[in-house]
GROMACS .gro file of C-alpha atoms in nm:
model
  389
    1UNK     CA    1  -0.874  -2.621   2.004
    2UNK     CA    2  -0.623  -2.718   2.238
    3UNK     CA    3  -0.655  -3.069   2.460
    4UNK     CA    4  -0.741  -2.830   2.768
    5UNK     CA    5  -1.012  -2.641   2.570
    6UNK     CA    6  -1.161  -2.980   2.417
    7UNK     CA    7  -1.202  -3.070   2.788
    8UNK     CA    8  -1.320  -2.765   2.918
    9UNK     CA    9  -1.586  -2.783   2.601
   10UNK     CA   10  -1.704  -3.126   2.683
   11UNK     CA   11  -1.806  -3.021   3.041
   12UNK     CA   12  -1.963  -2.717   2.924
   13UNK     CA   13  -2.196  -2.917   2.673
   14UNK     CA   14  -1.945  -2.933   2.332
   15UNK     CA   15  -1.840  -2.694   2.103
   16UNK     CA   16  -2.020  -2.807   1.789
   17UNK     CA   17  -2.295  -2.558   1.787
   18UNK     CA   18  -2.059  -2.271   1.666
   19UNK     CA   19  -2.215  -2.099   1.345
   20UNK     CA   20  -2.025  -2.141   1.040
   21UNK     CA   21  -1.774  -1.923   0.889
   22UNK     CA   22  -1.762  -1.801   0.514
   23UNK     CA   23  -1.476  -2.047   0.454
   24UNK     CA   24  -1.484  -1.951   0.074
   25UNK     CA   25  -1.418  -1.510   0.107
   26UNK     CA   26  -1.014  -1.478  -0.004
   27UNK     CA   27  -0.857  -1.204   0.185
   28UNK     CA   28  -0.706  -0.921   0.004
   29UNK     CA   29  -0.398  -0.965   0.249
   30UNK     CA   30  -0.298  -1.271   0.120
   31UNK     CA   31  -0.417  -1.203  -0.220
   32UNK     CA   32  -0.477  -0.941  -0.433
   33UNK     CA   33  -0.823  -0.772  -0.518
   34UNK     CA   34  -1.041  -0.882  -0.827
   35UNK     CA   35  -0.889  -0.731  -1.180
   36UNK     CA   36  -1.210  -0.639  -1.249
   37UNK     CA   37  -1.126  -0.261  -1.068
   38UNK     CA   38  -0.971   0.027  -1.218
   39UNK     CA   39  -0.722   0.053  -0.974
   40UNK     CA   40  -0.425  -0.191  -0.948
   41UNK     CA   41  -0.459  -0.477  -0.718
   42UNK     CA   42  -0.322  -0.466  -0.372
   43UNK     CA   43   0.011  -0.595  -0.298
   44UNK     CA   44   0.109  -0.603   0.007
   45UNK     CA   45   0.499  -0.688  -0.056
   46UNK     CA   46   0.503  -0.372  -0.354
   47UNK     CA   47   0.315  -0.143  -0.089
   48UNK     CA   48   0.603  -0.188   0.138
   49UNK     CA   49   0.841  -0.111  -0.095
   50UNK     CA   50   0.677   0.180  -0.187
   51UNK     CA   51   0.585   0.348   0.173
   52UNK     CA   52   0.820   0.153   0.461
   53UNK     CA   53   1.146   0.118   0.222
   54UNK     CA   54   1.092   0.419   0.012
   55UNK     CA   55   0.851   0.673   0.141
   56UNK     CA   56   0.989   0.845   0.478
   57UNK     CA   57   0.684   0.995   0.641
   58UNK     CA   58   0.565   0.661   0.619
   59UNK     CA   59   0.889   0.427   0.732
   60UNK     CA   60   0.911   0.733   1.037
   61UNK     CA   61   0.513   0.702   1.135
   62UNK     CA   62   0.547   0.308   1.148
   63UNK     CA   63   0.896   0.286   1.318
   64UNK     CA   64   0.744   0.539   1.596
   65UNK     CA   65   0.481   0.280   1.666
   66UNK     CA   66   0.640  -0.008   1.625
   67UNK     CA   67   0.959   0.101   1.818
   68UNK     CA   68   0.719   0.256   2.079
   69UNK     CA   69   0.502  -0.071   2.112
   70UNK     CA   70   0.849  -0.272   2.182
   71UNK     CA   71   1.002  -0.051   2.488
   72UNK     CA   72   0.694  -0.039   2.629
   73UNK     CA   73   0.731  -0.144   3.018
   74UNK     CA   74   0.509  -0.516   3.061
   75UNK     CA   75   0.461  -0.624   3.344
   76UNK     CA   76   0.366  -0.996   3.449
   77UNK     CA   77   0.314  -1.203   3.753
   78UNK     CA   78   0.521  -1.471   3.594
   79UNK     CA   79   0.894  -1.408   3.548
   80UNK     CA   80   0.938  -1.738   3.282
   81UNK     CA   81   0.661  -1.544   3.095
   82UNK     CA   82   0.821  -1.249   3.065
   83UNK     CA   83   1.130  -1.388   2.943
   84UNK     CA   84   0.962  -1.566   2.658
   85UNK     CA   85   0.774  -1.243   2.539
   86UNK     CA   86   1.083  -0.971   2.600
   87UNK     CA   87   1.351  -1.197   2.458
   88UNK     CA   88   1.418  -1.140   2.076
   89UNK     CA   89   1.393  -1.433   1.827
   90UNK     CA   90   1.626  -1.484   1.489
   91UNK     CA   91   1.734  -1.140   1.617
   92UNK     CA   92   1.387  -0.932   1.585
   93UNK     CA   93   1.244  -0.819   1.900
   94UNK     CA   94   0.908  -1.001   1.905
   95UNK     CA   95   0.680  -0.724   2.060
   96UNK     CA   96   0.822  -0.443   1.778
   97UNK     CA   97   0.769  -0.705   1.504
   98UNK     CA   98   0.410  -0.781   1.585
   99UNK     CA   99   0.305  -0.425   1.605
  100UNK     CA  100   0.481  -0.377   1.265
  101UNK     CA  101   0.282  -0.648   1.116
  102UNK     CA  102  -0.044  -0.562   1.303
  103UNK     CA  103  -0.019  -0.207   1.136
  104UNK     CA  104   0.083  -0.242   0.819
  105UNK     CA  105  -0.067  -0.603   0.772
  106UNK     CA  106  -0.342  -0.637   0.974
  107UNK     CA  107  -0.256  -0.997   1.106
  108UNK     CA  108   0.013  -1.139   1.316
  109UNK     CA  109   0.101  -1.464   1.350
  110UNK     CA  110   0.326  -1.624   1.614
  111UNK     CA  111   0.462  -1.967   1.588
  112UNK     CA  112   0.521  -2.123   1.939
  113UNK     CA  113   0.873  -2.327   1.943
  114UNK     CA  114   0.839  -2.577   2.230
  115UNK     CA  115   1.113  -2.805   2.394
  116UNK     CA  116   1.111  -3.219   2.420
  117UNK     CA  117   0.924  -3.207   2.759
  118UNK     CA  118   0.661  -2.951   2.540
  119UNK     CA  119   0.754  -2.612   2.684
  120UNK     CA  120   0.737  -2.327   2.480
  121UNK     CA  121   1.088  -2.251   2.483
  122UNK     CA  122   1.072  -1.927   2.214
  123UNK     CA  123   0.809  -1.692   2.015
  124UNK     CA  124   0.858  -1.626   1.641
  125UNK     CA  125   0.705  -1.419   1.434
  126UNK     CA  126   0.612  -1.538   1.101
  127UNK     CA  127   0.587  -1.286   0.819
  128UNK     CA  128   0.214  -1.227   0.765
  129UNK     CA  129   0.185  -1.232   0.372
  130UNK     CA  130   0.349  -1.542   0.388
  131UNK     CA  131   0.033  -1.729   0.611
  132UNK     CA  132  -0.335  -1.803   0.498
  133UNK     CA  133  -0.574  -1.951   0.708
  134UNK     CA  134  -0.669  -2.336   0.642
  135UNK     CA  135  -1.018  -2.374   0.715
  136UNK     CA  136  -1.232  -2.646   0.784
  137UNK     CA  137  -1.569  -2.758   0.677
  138UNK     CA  138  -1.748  -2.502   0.908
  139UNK     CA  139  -1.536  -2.238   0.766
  140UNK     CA  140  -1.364  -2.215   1.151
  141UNK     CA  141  -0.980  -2.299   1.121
  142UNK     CA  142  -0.812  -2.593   1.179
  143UNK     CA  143  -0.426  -2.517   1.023
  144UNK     CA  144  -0.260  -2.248   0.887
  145UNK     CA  145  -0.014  -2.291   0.559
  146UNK     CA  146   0.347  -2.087   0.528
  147UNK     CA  147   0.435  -2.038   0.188
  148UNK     CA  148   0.776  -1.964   0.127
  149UNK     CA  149   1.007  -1.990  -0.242
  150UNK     CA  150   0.742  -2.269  -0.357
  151UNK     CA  151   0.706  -2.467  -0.062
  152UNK     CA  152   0.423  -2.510   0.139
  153UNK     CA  153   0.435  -2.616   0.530
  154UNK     CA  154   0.105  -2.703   0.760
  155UNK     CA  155   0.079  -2.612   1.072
  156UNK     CA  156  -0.160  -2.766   1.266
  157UNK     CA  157  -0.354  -2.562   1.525
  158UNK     CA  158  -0.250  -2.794   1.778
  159UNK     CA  159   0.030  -3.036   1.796
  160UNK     CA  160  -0.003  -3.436   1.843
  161UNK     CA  161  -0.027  -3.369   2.233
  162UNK     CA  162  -0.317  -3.113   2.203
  163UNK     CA  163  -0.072  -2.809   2.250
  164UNK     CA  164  -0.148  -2.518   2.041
  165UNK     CA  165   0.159  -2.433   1.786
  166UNK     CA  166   0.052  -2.099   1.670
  167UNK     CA  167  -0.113  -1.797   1.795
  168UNK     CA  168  -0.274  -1.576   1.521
  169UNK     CA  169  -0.368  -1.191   1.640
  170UNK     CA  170  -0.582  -0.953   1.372
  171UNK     CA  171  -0.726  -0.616   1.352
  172UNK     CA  172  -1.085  -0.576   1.319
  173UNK     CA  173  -1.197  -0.633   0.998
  174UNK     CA  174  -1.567  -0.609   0.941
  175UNK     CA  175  -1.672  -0.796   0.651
  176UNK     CA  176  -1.379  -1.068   0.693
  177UNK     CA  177  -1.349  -1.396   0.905
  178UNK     CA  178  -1.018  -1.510   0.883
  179UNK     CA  179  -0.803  -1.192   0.870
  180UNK     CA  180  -0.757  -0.810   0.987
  181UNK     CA  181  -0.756  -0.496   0.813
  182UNK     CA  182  -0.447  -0.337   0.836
  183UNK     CA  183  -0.316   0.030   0.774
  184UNK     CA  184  -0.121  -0.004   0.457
  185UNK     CA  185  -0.433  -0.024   0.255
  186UNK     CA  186  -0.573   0.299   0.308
  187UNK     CA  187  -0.236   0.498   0.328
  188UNK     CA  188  -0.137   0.325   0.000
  189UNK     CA  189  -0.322   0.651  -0.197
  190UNK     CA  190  -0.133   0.900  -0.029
  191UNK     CA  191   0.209   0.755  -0.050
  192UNK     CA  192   0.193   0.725  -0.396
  193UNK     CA  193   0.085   1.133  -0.388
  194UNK     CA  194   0.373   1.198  -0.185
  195UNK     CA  195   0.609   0.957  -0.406
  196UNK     CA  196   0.458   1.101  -0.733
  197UNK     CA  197   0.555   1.443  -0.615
  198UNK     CA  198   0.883   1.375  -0.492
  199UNK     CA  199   0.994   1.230  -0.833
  200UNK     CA  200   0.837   1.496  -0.969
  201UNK     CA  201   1.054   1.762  -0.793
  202UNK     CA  202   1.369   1.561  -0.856
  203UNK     CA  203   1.312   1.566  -1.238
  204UNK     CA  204   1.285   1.904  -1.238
  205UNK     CA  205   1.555   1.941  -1.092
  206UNK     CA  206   1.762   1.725  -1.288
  207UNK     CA  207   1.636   1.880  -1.656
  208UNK     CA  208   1.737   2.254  -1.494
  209UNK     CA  209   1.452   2.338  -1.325
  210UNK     CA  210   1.313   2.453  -1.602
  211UNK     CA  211   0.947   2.565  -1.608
  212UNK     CA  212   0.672   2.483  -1.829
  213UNK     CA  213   0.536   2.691  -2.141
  214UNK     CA  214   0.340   2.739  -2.425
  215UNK     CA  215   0.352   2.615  -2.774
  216UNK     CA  216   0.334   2.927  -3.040
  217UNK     CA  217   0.251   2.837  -3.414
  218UNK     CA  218   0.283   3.168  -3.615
  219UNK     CA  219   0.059   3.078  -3.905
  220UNK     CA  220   0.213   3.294  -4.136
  221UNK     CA  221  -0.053   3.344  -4.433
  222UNK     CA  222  -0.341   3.245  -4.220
  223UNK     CA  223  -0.213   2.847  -4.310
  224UNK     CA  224  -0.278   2.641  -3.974
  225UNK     CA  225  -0.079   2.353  -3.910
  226UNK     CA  226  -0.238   2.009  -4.110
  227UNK     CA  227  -0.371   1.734  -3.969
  228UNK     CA  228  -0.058   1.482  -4.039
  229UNK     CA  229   0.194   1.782  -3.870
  230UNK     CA  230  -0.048   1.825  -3.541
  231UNK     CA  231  -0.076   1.452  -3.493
  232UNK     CA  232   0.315   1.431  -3.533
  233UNK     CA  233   0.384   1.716  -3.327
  234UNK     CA  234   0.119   1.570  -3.029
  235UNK     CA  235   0.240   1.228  -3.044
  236UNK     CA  236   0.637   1.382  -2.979
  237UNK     CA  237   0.491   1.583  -2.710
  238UNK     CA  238   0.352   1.272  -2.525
  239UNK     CA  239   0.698   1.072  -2.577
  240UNK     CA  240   0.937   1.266  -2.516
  241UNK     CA  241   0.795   1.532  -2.281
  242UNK     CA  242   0.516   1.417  -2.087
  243UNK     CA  243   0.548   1.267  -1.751
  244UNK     CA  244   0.740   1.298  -1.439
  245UNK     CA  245   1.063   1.194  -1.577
  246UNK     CA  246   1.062   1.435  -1.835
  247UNK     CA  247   0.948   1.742  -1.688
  248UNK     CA  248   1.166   2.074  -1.768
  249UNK     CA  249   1.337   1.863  -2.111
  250UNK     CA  250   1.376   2.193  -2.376
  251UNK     CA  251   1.177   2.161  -2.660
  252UNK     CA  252   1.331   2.101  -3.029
  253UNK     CA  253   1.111   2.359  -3.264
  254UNK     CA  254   1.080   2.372  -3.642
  255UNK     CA  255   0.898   2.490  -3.926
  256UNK     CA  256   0.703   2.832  -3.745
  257UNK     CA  257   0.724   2.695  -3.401
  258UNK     CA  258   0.797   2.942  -3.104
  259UNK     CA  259   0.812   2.817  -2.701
  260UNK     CA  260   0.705   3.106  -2.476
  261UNK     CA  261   0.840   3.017  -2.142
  262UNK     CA  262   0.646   3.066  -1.838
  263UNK     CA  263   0.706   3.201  -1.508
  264UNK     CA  264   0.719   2.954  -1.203
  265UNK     CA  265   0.788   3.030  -0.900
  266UNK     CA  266   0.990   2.773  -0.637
  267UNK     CA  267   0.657   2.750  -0.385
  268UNK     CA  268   0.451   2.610  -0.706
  269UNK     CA  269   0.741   2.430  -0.803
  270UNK     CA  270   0.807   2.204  -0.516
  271UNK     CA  271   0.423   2.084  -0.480
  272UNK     CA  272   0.462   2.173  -0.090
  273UNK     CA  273   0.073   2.155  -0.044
  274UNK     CA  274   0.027   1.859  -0.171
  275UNK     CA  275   0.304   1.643  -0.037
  276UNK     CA  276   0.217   1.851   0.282
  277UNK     CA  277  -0.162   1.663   0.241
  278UNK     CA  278  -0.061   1.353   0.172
  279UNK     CA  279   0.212   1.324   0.429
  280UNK     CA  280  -0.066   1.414   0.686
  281UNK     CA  281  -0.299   1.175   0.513
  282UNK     CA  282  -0.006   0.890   0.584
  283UNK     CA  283  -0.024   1.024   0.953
  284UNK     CA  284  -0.349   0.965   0.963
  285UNK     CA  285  -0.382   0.607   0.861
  286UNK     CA  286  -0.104   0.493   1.102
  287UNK     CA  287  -0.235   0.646   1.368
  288UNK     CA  288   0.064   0.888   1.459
  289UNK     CA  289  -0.049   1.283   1.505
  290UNK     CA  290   0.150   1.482   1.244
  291UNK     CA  291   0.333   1.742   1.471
  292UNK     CA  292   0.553   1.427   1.568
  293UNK     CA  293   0.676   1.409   1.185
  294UNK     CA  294   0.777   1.750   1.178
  295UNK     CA  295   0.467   1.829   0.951
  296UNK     CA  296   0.374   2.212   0.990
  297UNK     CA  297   0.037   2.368   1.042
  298UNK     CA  298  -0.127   2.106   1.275
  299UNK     CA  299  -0.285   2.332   1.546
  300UNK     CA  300  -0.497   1.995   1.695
  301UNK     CA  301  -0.230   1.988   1.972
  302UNK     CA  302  -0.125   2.258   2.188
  303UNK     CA  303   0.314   2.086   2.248
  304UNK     CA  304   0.447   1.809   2.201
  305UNK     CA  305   0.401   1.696   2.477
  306UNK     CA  306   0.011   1.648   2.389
  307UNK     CA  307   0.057   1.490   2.110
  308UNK     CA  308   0.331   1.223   2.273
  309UNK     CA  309   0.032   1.164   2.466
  310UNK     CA  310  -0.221   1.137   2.243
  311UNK     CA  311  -0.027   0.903   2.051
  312UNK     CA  312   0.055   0.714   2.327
  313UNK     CA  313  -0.325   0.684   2.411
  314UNK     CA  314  -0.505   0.658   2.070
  315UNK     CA  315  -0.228   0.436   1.885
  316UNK     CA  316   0.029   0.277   2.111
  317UNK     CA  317  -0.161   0.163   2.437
  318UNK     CA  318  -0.451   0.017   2.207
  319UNK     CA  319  -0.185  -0.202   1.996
  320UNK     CA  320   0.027  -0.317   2.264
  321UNK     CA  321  -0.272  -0.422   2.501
  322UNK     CA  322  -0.420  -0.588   2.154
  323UNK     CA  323  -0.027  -0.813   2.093
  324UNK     CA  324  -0.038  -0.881   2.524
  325UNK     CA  325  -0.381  -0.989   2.551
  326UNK     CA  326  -0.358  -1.203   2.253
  327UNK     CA  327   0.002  -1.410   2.356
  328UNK     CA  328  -0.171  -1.418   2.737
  329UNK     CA  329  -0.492  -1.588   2.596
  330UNK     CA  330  -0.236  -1.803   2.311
  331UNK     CA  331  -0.003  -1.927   2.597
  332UNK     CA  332  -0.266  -1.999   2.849
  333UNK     CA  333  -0.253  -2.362   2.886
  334UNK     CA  334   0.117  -2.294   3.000
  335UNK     CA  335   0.050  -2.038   3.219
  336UNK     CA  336  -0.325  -2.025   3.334
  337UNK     CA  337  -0.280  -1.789   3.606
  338UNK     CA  338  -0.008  -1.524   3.414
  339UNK     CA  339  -0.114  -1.208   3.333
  340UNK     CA  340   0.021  -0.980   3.055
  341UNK     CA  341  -0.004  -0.583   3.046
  342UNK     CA  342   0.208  -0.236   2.993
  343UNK     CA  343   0.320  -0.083   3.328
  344UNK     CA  344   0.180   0.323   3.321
  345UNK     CA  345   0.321   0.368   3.581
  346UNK     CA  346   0.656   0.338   3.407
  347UNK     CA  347   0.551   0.545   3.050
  348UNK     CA  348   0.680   0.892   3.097
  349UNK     CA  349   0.518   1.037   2.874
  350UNK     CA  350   0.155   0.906   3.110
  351UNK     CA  351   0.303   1.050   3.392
  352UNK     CA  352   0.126   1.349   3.476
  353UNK     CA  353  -0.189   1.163   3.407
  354UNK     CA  354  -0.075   0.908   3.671
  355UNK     CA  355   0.020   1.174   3.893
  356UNK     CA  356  -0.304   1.307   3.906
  357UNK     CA  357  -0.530   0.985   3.937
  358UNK     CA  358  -0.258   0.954   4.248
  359UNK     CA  359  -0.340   1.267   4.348
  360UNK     CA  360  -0.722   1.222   4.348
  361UNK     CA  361  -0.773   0.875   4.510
  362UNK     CA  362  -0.549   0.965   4.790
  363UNK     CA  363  -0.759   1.259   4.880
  364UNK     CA  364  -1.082   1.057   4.862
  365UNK     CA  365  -1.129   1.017   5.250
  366UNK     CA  366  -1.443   0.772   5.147
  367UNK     CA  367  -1.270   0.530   5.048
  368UNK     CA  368  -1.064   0.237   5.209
  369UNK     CA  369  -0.713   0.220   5.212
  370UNK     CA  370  -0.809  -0.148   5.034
  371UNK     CA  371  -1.037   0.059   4.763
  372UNK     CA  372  -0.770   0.238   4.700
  373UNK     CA  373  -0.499  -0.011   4.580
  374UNK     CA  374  -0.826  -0.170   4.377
  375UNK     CA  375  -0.837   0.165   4.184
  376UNK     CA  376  -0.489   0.219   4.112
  377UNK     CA  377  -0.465  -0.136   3.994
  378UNK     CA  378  -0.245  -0.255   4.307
  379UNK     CA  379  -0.252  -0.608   4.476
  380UNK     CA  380  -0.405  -0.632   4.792
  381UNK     CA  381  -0.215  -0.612   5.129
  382UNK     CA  382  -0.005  -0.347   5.294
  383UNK     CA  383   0.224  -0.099   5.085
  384UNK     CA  384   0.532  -0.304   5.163
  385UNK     CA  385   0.370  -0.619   5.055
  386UNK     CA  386   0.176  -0.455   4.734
  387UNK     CA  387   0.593  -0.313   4.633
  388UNK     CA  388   0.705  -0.676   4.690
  389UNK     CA  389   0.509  -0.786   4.429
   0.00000   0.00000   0.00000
């Protein structure tokens, strides 16, 4: 707690009857899952290799809310506010980064850079799998610890003055205290579906496109093949021609063997269903409707201009009022009064909506020109003062 919180809980009666937090559950976003699974353990720096570096429905879904989240319009009664939140840090804009890590993480974590007189001079955002929570005997936190090439750094909550020197923001995640669920869990299935099938296809490709077949053993006398020559032949089969990066490699026959080839044609070929399924099922988990992707056969919305505003609505609004209510409520003993929040008014792709709450609360007749403003969110006063502002 900062030193204006610690005051503000010793007039209210003290802040030591908070309940206490499972200080001993590890979070599978800074480590990985128990071994005891059949699947592989979560990683979060391999699952962004595999989808944000390598997969692009993914690295396209993220970068359209992440990019979206950071030129969104904020607007603030506090102009030295704004400039700390809009400016970029060690070149990263600090409102894209943060939804980044919020989606794909879960967590973001913002490390406030303050001046001699105490200021907070710049916002940085610290790579989440590189930050665990350092809890205290209550479970609650008291520091957080960056990890980084074997080194460890503490960061205190608050600084020797009382000033707070990071501000942590998470997704909802039910079952854990310290950290939120992000998106790259869930999608991590379907990427590796829609990997798996492009490397697939490319193989194929590579070893002549040539289609799978059958394995003919003319038996001659009625003789079937013995036990040593099947074993043989099945182990050679799983060597050297199962898997992805073997698929189409001709077959070397002997001693009665035949290969039948089979037809394929190019639509069973190319696994478009199923990369079709999981690229929709990477949609999904980021939050981005699929029409935007290019993905065919979505018949949820009717344009695209529905489903620019559905996304802006479902995925983009709900993140970016998440990142500004969280840096309001971290920077508040700087600026009690400020206030943090996306313009509509300014979001074209909102605008018709605008237009026709506009449209509806000027032709209420009973209502004030005072209720008015106070519906449409506008400071009270007359229209010259409310622009002023």
């Amino acid at each position: 707690m900062s030193f204006l919180s610690n005051i503000a809980s010793a007039f209210k009666g003290g802040g030591d009857n908070r309940v206490p937090l499972a200080r001993g559950f590890i979070s599978p976003w800074a480590t990985a899952f128990d071994g005891g699974s059949a699947r592989a353990p979560f990683d979060y720096g391999n699952a962004v290799q595999r989808s944000f570096i390598e997969n692009p429905v993914a690295q396209r879904a993220a970068r359209i809310v992440a990019e979206g989240v950071g030129s969104a319009p904020v607007s603030t009664s506090d102009p030295q506010l704004h400039d700390l939140v809009s400016h970029s840090s060690a070149g990263q804009s600090l409102l894209e980064t943060l939804a980044l890590h919020l989606l794909l993480h879960g967590n973001g974590y913002i490390q406030i850079m303050k001046d001699a007189a105490g200021q907070p001079v710049e916002l940085f955002a610290l790579r989440p799998e590189r930050v665990s929570v350092v809890a205290g005997d209550d479970g609650w936190p008291t520091a957080y610890s960056y990890r980084l090439s074997g080194r460890t750094l503490a960061i205190p909550l608050d600084d020797e003055n009382g000033w707070p020197n990071l501000i942590h923001i998470k997704s909802l995640h039910p079952t854990d205290d310290h950290y939120g669920a992000g998106s790259l869990a869930s999608a991590e299935q379907a990427v590796a579906i829609h990997n798996a099938a492009s490397d697939w296809n490319r193989a194929l490709l590579e070893n002549a496109a040539r289609p799978s077949g059958a394995l003919v053993y003319d038996a001659g006398e009625g003789s079937g093949l013995t036990t040593e020559q099947f074993d043989r032949l099945k182990a050679e089969l799983r060597t050297a021609y199962s898997g992805q990066n073997n698929a189409g490699r001709p077959l070397l026959l002997e001693g009665g063997l035949d290969w039948k080839a089979m037809s394929m044609s190019p639509a069973d070929m190319d696994f478009a269903t199923l990369k079709s399924a999981a690229a929709r099922d990477i949609a999904l988990a980021l939050g981005v409707p699929p029409m935007l992707l290019g993905l065919p056969g979505d018949n949820t919305y009717a344009n695209y201009k529905e489903a620019n505003r559905a996304l802006w609505r479902l995925t983009l609004l709900p993140l970016s009022r998440k990142i500004l209510a969280g840096l309001q409520q971290g920077l508040l003993p700087w600026f009690d009064r400020a206030t943090l929040a996306v313009d509509l008014d300014q979001v074209a792709a909102l605008s018709e909506d605008r237009e026709r709450l506009w449209s509806q609360v000027s032709g209420a007749d009973f209502l004030s020109t005072e209720e008015k403003r106070a519906m449409l969110g506008l400071p009270a006063g007359s229209i010259l003062e409310g622009a002023s502002q």
